[in-house]
Coordinates of C-alpha atoms in Angstrom, one line a residue:
M59 CA 135.2 89.1 119.8
R60 CA 135.9 90.9 116.5
I61 CA 139.6 91.5 115.7
G62 CA 141.0 94.1 113.4
Y63 CA 144.3 93.1 111.8
V64 CA 146.4 96.2 110.7
V65 CA 149.2 95.7 108.2
K66 CA 151.1 98.0 105.9
R67 CA 150.3 96.1 102.7
Y68 CA 148.1 93.2 102.0
P69 CA 148.7 90.7 100.6
R70 CA 152.4 90.3 100.5
Y71 CA 154.2 87.3 98.9
S72 CA 156.8 87.0 101.8
E73 CA 154.3 87.4 104.7
T74 CA 152.8 83.9 104.8
F75 CA 153.1 83.9 108.6
I76 CA 150.4 86.6 108.8
V77 CA 148.1 84.6 106.4
N78 CA 148.7 81.4 108.5
E79 CA 147.8 83.3 111.7
I80 CA 144.6 84.7 110.2
L81 CA 143.5 81.4 108.8
A82 CA 144.1 79.7 112.2
H83 CA 141.9 82.4 113.9
E84 CA 139.2 81.9 111.3
A85 CA 139.3 78.1 111.8
A86 CA 138.7 78.7 115.5
G87 CA 135.6 80.9 114.7
T88 CA 137.2 84.3 115.3
D89 CA 135.8 87.2 113.3
I90 CA 138.7 89.0 111.5
H91 CA 138.7 92.2 109.5
I92 CA 141.9 93.2 107.7
F93 CA 142.9 96.9 107.4
A94 CA 145.8 97.7 105.1
L95 CA 147.5 101.0 104.8
R96 CA 148.7 100.4 101.2
P97 CA 147.6 98.2 98.3
P98 CA 149.8 95.3 97.3
E99 CA 152.9 95.8 95.1
D100 CA 153.9 92.2 94.6
T101 CA 153.1 90.4 91.3
H102 CA 153.2 86.9 92.8
F103 CA 151.1 85.7 95.8
Q104 CA 150.8 82.5 97.7
D105 CA 147.9 80.2 96.8
K106 CA 146.6 80.1 100.4
I107 CA 145.7 83.8 100.4
S108 CA 142.5 82.7 98.5
Q109 CA 141.5 80.8 101.6
V110 CA 141.2 83.9 103.8
R111 CA 137.6 84.9 104.3
A112 CA 138.3 88.2 106.2
P113 CA 137.2 91.3 104.3
V114 CA 140.0 93.8 103.5
T115 CA 139.6 97.6 103.9
Y116 CA 142.4 99.8 102.4
L117 CA 142.9 103.0 104.3
R118 CA 143.5 106.0 102.1
K119 CA 146.0 108.8 102.6
P120 CA 144.9 112.4 102.8
S121 CA 146.0 113.1 99.2
Q122 CA 143.5 110.4 98.1
G123 CA 140.8 111.4 100.5
R124 CA 137.1 110.5 100.2
V125 CA 133.9 112.5 99.7
T126 CA 132.3 113.3 103.0
P127 CA 129.5 115.8 103.9
A128 CA 132.0 118.0 105.7
L129 CA 134.1 118.3 102.5
I130 CA 131.4 119.7 100.3
T131 CA 132.1 123.3 101.3
L132 CA 135.9 122.9 101.2
S133 CA 138.4 123.0 98.4
P134 CA 139.8 119.5 97.7
T135 CA 143.3 119.8 99.1
P136 CA 145.1 117.5 101.4
A137 CA 144.5 119.9 104.3
S138 CA 140.8 120.1 103.6
Y139 CA 140.6 116.3 103.4
F140 CA 142.3 116.1 106.8
W141 CA 140.0 118.6 108.4
A142 CA 136.9 116.8 106.9
E143 CA 138.1 113.5 108.3
I144 CA 138.3 115.0 111.8
Q145 CA 134.8 116.3 111.4
E146 CA 133.6 113.0 110.0
T147 CA 135.2 111.1 112.9
A148 CA 133.5 113.5 115.4
S149 CA 130.1 112.3 114.1
V150 CA 131.0 108.8 115.2
L151 CA 133.3 109.7 118.2
P152 CA 132.1 113.0 119.6
N153 CA 135.0 113.3 122.0
I154 CA 137.7 113.1 119.3
W155 CA 138.6 116.8 119.7
T156 CA 139.8 116.1 123.2
K157 CA 142.0 113.2 122.0
L158 CA 144.0 114.8 119.2
D159 CA 146.9 115.8 121.5
Y160 CA 147.7 112.1 121.8
A161 CA 148.8 112.3 118.1
T162 CA 151.5 114.9 118.8
G163 CA 154.7 114.0 116.8
E164 CA 152.9 111.6 114.4
R165 CA 152.9 112.2 110.6
S166 CA 149.7 113.7 109.3
S167 CA 149.1 110.7 107.0
V168 CA 149.3 108.4 110.1
V169 CA 146.7 110.6 112.0
Y170 CA 144.4 110.7 109.0
Q171 CA 144.5 106.9 108.5
A172 CA 144.0 106.4 112.3
L173 CA 140.9 108.7 112.2
W174 CA 139.4 106.7 109.4
L175 CA 140.3 103.4 111.2
A176 CA 138.7 104.6 114.4
Q177 CA 135.5 105.2 112.6
E178 CA 135.7 101.7 111.1
I179 CA 136.3 100.3 114.5
R180 CA 133.0 101.8 115.8
R181 CA 131.0 101.0 112.8
R182 CA 132.1 97.4 112.5
G183 CA 132.2 96.6 116.2
I184 CA 135.9 95.8 116.3
T185 CA 136.9 94.9 119.9
H186 CA 140.7 94.7 119.5
L187 CA 143.4 95.7 117.1
H188 CA 146.4 93.7 116.3
A189 CA 149.2 95.0 114.0
H190 CA 152.1 93.2 112.4
F191 CA 155.6 94.9 112.5
G192 CA 156.3 97.8 114.9
T193 CA 156.4 100.4 112.1
V194 CA 153.7 102.5 110.5
A195 CA 151.0 99.9 110.8
T196 CA 151.4 100.0 114.6
N197 CA 151.6 103.8 114.6
V198 CA 148.1 103.8 113.0
A199 CA 146.8 101.1 115.2
R200 CA 148.1 102.8 118.4
L201 CA 146.3 106.1 117.6
A202 CA 143.1 104.4 116.2
A203 CA 142.8 102.2 119.3
Y204 CA 143.2 105.3 121.6
F205 CA 140.6 107.3 119.6
A206 CA 138.1 104.4 119.6
E207 CA 138.9 103.4 123.2
I208 CA 139.8 99.8 122.5
P209 CA 143.1 98.0 123.2
Y210 CA 145.8 97.0 120.7
T211 CA 148.6 94.6 120.5
F212 CA 151.4 94.2 117.9
T213 CA 153.9 91.6 116.8
A214 CA 157.5 92.9 116.4
H215 CA 159.6 90.8 114.0
A216 CA 163.1 91.9 112.9
K217 CA 163.7 95.0 110.8
D218 CA 161.2 96.9 113.0
I219 CA 163.4 96.1 116.0
F220 CA 167.0 95.9 114.8
H221 CA 167.4 98.2 111.8
E222 CA 169.4 101.4 112.3
S223 CA 166.4 103.4 111.0
V224 CA 164.3 102.4 114.1
N225 CA 163.4 105.5 116.1
P226 CA 163.9 104.4 119.8
E227 CA 161.4 106.9 121.3
D228 CA 158.7 106.0 118.7
L229 CA 159.1 102.3 119.4
R230 CA 159.2 103.0 123.2
R231 CA 155.7 104.7 122.9
K232 CA 154.3 101.7 121.1
L233 CA 155.8 99.2 123.6
R234 CA 154.4 101.3 126.5
D235 CA 150.9 101.8 125.2
A236 CA 150.1 98.3 123.8
S237 CA 148.2 96.0 126.1
T238 CA 150.8 93.3 125.1
V239 CA 153.7 93.1 122.7
I240 CA 154.5 89.9 120.9
T241 CA 157.8 89.0 119.3
V242 CA 159.0 85.9 117.5
S243 CA 162.0 84.7 119.5
D244 CA 163.5 84.7 122.9
Y245 CA 166.5 86.6 121.4
S246 CA 164.2 89.5 120.5
V247 CA 162.5 89.5 123.9
A248 CA 165.9 89.8 125.6
Y249 CA 167.0 92.5 123.1
L250 CA 163.9 94.7 123.6
Q251 CA 164.1 94.3 127.4
E252 CA 167.8 95.3 127.4
Q253 CA 167.2 98.3 125.1
F254 CA 163.9 99.6 126.7
G255 CA 163.9 98.3 130.3
Q256 CA 160.6 98.8 132.1
D257 CA 158.9 99.9 128.9
A258 CA 159.4 96.4 127.5
R259 CA 157.9 94.6 130.4
K260 CA 154.8 93.6 128.4
V261 CA 156.8 91.9 125.7
Q262 CA 156.4 88.1 125.4
R263 CA 157.5 85.5 122.9
I264 CA 155.0 83.6 120.7
Y265 CA 156.7 81.8 117.8
N266 CA 155.2 82.2 114.3
G267 CA 153.3 79.1 113.7
M268 CA 152.8 77.0 110.6
D269 CA 149.9 74.7 109.4
L270 CA 151.7 71.4 109.8
S271 CA 149.0 69.6 107.9
E272 CA 150.4 71.3 104.8
L273 CA 154.0 70.3 105.6
Q274 CA 154.2 66.5 105.3
F275 CA 157.4 65.1 106.7
C276 CA 159.6 63.1 104.3
L277 CA 162.9 61.5 105.3
P278 CA 165.8 62.9 103.2
T279 CA 167.4 59.5 102.6
Q280 CA 167.6 59.3 98.8
R281 CA 168.0 62.8 97.4
A282 CA 170.1 64.4 94.7
P283 CA 173.0 66.5 96.1
R284 CA 171.1 69.7 95.8
I285 CA 171.4 72.8 98.1
L286 CA 168.4 75.0 98.4
S287 CA 168.0 78.5 99.8
V288 CA 164.6 80.4 99.9
C289 CA 164.8 84.1 100.8
R290 CA 164.7 87.6 99.6
L291 CA 167.9 88.6 97.8
V292 CA 169.0 91.2 100.4
E293 CA 172.1 91.6 102.5
K294 CA 170.9 90.0 105.8
K295 CA 170.3 86.7 104.0
G296 CA 174.1 86.2 103.6
L297 CA 173.8 84.8 100.1
F298 CA 177.3 86.1 99.0
Y299 CA 178.7 83.7 101.6
L300 CA 176.7 80.8 100.2
V301 CA 178.1 81.5 96.7
E302 CA 181.6 81.6 98.2
A303 CA 180.9 78.3 100.0
C304 CA 179.7 76.7 96.7
A305 CA 183.0 77.9 95.1
L306 CA 184.8 75.9 97.8
L307 CA 182.7 72.9 97.3
R308 CA 183.6 72.9 93.6
Q309 CA 187.3 73.2 94.4
W310 CA 187.0 70.2 96.8
G311 CA 185.4 68.1 94.1
C312 CA 182.1 67.8 95.9
E313 CA 179.1 66.9 93.7
F314 CA 176.3 69.4 94.1
T315 CA 173.9 71.9 92.5
C316 CA 172.4 74.9 94.3
Q317 CA 169.1 76.7 93.7
I318 CA 168.2 80.0 95.2
V319 CA 164.5 81.0 95.3
G320 CA 163.5 84.6 95.6
T321 CA 163.9 88.1 94.3
G322 CA 165.5 91.2 95.7
D323 CA 167.8 94.2 95.2
L324 CA 171.0 92.1 95.2
E325 CA 170.1 89.9 92.3
Q326 CA 172.4 91.4 89.7
E327 CA 175.3 91.4 92.2
L328 CA 174.7 87.8 93.0
R329 CA 174.6 86.9 89.3
S330 CA 177.9 88.7 88.8
Q331 CA 179.5 86.8 91.7
I332 CA 178.3 83.5 90.3
Q333 CA 179.7 84.3 86.9
N334 CA 183.0 85.5 88.4
H335 CA 183.4 82.1 90.0
N336 CA 182.3 80.3 86.9
L337 CA 179.5 78.7 88.8
D338 CA 176.7 79.2 86.3
D339 CA 176.4 75.4 85.9
W340 CA 176.2 74.9 89.7
I341 CA 174.1 77.8 91.0
E342 CA 170.7 78.8 89.7
L343 CA 168.7 81.9 90.7
I344 CA 165.1 80.9 89.9
G345 CA 163.1 83.8 91.2
P346 CA 159.9 83.7 93.3
R347 CA 157.8 80.5 93.3
P348 CA 154.3 79.6 94.6
Q349 CA 154.4 78.1 98.0
R350 CA 153.4 74.6 96.8
E351 CA 156.4 74.6 94.4
V352 CA 158.7 75.8 97.1
F353 CA 157.7 72.9 99.3
E354 CA 158.4 70.5 96.5
L355 CA 161.8 72.0 95.9
M356 CA 162.5 71.7 99.6
Q357 CA 161.6 68.0 99.7
N358 CA 163.8 67.3 96.6
A359 CA 166.8 69.1 98.2
A360 CA 169.5 67.3 100.3
V361 CA 170.1 70.4 102.4
F362 CA 168.6 73.8 103.1
A363 CA 171.1 76.6 103.5
A364 CA 170.4 79.5 105.8
P365 CA 173.6 81.7 105.8
Y366 CA 172.0 84.7 107.5
I367 CA 174.0 87.5 108.8
I368 CA 173.7 90.8 110.7
G369 CA 173.8 93.5 108.1
K370 CA 175.9 96.7 108.1
D371 CA 172.7 98.6 108.9
G372 CA 171.9 96.4 111.9
N373 CA 169.1 94.6 110.1
R374 CA 168.8 90.8 110.8
D375 CA 166.3 88.1 110.7
G376 CA 164.2 86.9 113.7
L377 CA 163.2 83.4 112.8
P378 CA 162.9 83.0 109.1
T379 CA 159.7 81.1 108.0
A380 CA 161.5 79.3 105.1
L381 CA 164.0 77.8 107.5
L382 CA 161.1 76.5 109.7
E383 CA 159.3 75.1 106.7
A384 CA 162.3 73.2 105.6
M385 CA 162.7 71.7 109.1
A386 CA 159.1 70.7 109.1
L387 CA 159.3 69.0 105.7
G388 CA 162.3 66.9 106.5
T389 CA 165.1 68.9 104.7
P390 CA 168.1 69.1 107.0
C391 CA 169.4 72.6 107.6
V392 CA 172.7 74.4 107.9
A393 CA 172.2 77.8 109.5
T394 CA 174.3 80.6 111.1
D395 CA 174.3 81.4 114.8
V396 CA 172.6 84.8 114.6
T397 CA 169.5 86.1 116.5
G398 CA 167.0 83.5 117.4
I399 CA 168.3 80.8 115.1
P400 CA 170.1 78.9 117.9
E401 CA 166.7 78.4 119.5
I402 CA 165.8 76.1 116.7
I403 CA 169.0 74.9 115.1
Q404 CA 170.8 73.0 117.8
D405 CA 174.1 72.0 116.4
G406 CA 174.3 68.2 115.7
D407 CA 170.7 67.7 116.9
T408 CA 168.1 69.7 114.8
G409 CA 170.6 71.0 112.2
L410 CA 174.2 72.1 111.8
Q411 CA 175.1 75.6 113.1
V412 CA 178.0 77.7 111.8
A413 CA 179.3 81.2 112.5
Q414 CA 178.0 84.0 110.3
Q415 CA 180.2 85.3 107.5
D416 CA 182.3 82.1 107.5
A417 CA 182.2 80.6 104.0
T418 CA 184.6 77.8 104.8
A419 CA 182.6 76.6 107.8
L420 CA 179.4 76.9 105.8
A421 CA 181.0 74.8 103.0
Q422 CA 182.2 72.1 105.4
A423 CA 178.8 71.8 107.0
L424 CA 177.1 71.6 103.6
Q425 CA 179.5 68.9 102.5
K426 CA 178.8 66.8 105.6
L427 CA 175.1 66.8 104.8
L428 CA 175.5 66.2 101.1
T429 CA 177.6 63.1 101.7
S430 CA 175.9 61.5 104.8
S431 CA 172.3 60.2 104.5
T432 CA 172.6 59.0 108.1
L433 CA 173.3 62.5 109.4
R434 CA 170.5 63.9 107.2
E435 CA 168.0 61.5 108.6
H436 CA 169.0 62.2 112.2
L437 CA 168.8 66.0 111.9
A438 CA 165.6 65.9 109.9
T439 CA 163.8 63.7 112.5
Q440 CA 164.8 65.8 115.4
A441 CA 164.0 69.0 113.6
R442 CA 160.4 67.8 112.8
A443 CA 159.9 66.9 116.5
L444 CA 160.9 70.4 117.6
V445 CA 158.7 72.1 115.0
E446 CA 155.7 70.0 116.1
T447 CA 156.2 71.0 119.7
E448 CA 156.9 74.7 119.3
F449 CA 155.5 75.9 115.9
D450 CA 152.0 74.4 115.5
I451 CA 149.9 77.4 114.3
T452 CA 146.7 76.1 115.9
Q453 CA 148.4 76.1 119.3
N454 CA 150.3 79.3 118.9
A455 CA 147.3 81.3 117.5
A456 CA 145.2 80.0 120.4
V457 CA 147.8 81.5 122.8
L458 CA 147.7 84.8 120.9
R459 CA 143.9 84.9 121.0
T460 CA 144.0 84.8 124.8
L461 CA 145.7 88.2 124.6
F462 CA 142.8 89.6 122.7
Q463 CA 140.3 88.7 125.5
P464 CA 138.9 91.6 127.5
Q465 CA 140.2 90.3 130.8
N466 CA 143.8 90.5 129.4
Q467 CA 143.6 94.0 127.9
T468 CA 144.3 97.5 129.1
V469 CA 143.1 100.6 127.3
N470 CA 144.8 103.9 127.3
V471 CA 142.2 106.6 127.7
Y472 CA 144.2 109.3 129.5

């Protein structure tokens, strides 16, 4: 069994869950090859990326092209590169000309990359494609799998399901044609089944797993009164409400500091909000950090804040990895009641749950945890138990691999 992983960019700082998954497959002896549609843009990467043994192939767009025998007699234009790629694919897949109707409605760049990927599938003996996010990576995987007559699966996460930019008919095709579709919460399964009915019948939930050997549990008994949040600085993370909650904590005379790890489009707006509340001595935006340092910050914090919201554009989180990591490490969490979060933050048991966009309730919950070591210990212990049961990457990746087996696959060859 040789699996091709298809992603939009590789590597990406925020997509440690993909790296965890690939490493778990490799530890089990599965042969993985990574296909990325774009090169990386990030300037910081997690250390564990260096542990991945899988080779990476970057699929070029038509404007970049590549020299092929069929191109020698053509002028080097995007159209000529596209034509040459079809001819090159035909040398590996002779029936490709009969299959091109399947690409109707797809962007030319998607078709071009799918043709190239189909050749790579045959040359490298790939038996199954798995894509992450139901966006362009899955568009390419869907076509390439059809061209090469192998099955594909994909994992849908959050923005690729909920954002207002999602094209329902495009997503419906991918749900229908995949041998199985994985998503990361029961909430997302229910949402897709409600929206797409029978076309979502193959959707099932497999939680994103973590390597628990890297996440050593530590009771949060004696910790400085520090609040930590780790996320991209974007609307759906709800950080404006965290700043408002911190302003309330200061008014109430609660001793605390707050660190926010990450980068994003809203950084300047957040800095302005912090300054307007005169909270510069209480809240610090510290930018992105390597994973090892993030774990240390988590284990030094008294509470992890996850004030996530549903954005104006419909965008929302599935199950944020940073929240799960904090639970695994023993940092008690306050989180909002959106999407799949109630599946893991059970109020008063594995964490404290508050309504989204309610800064007062958020501040009250934070204050409870900052001032009660007994409550922190109880929530942390219960949270770790849940993570060990539901989020072990070794177990969850093994379940995923069963879906890559030939007996569990269907191939669209019509």
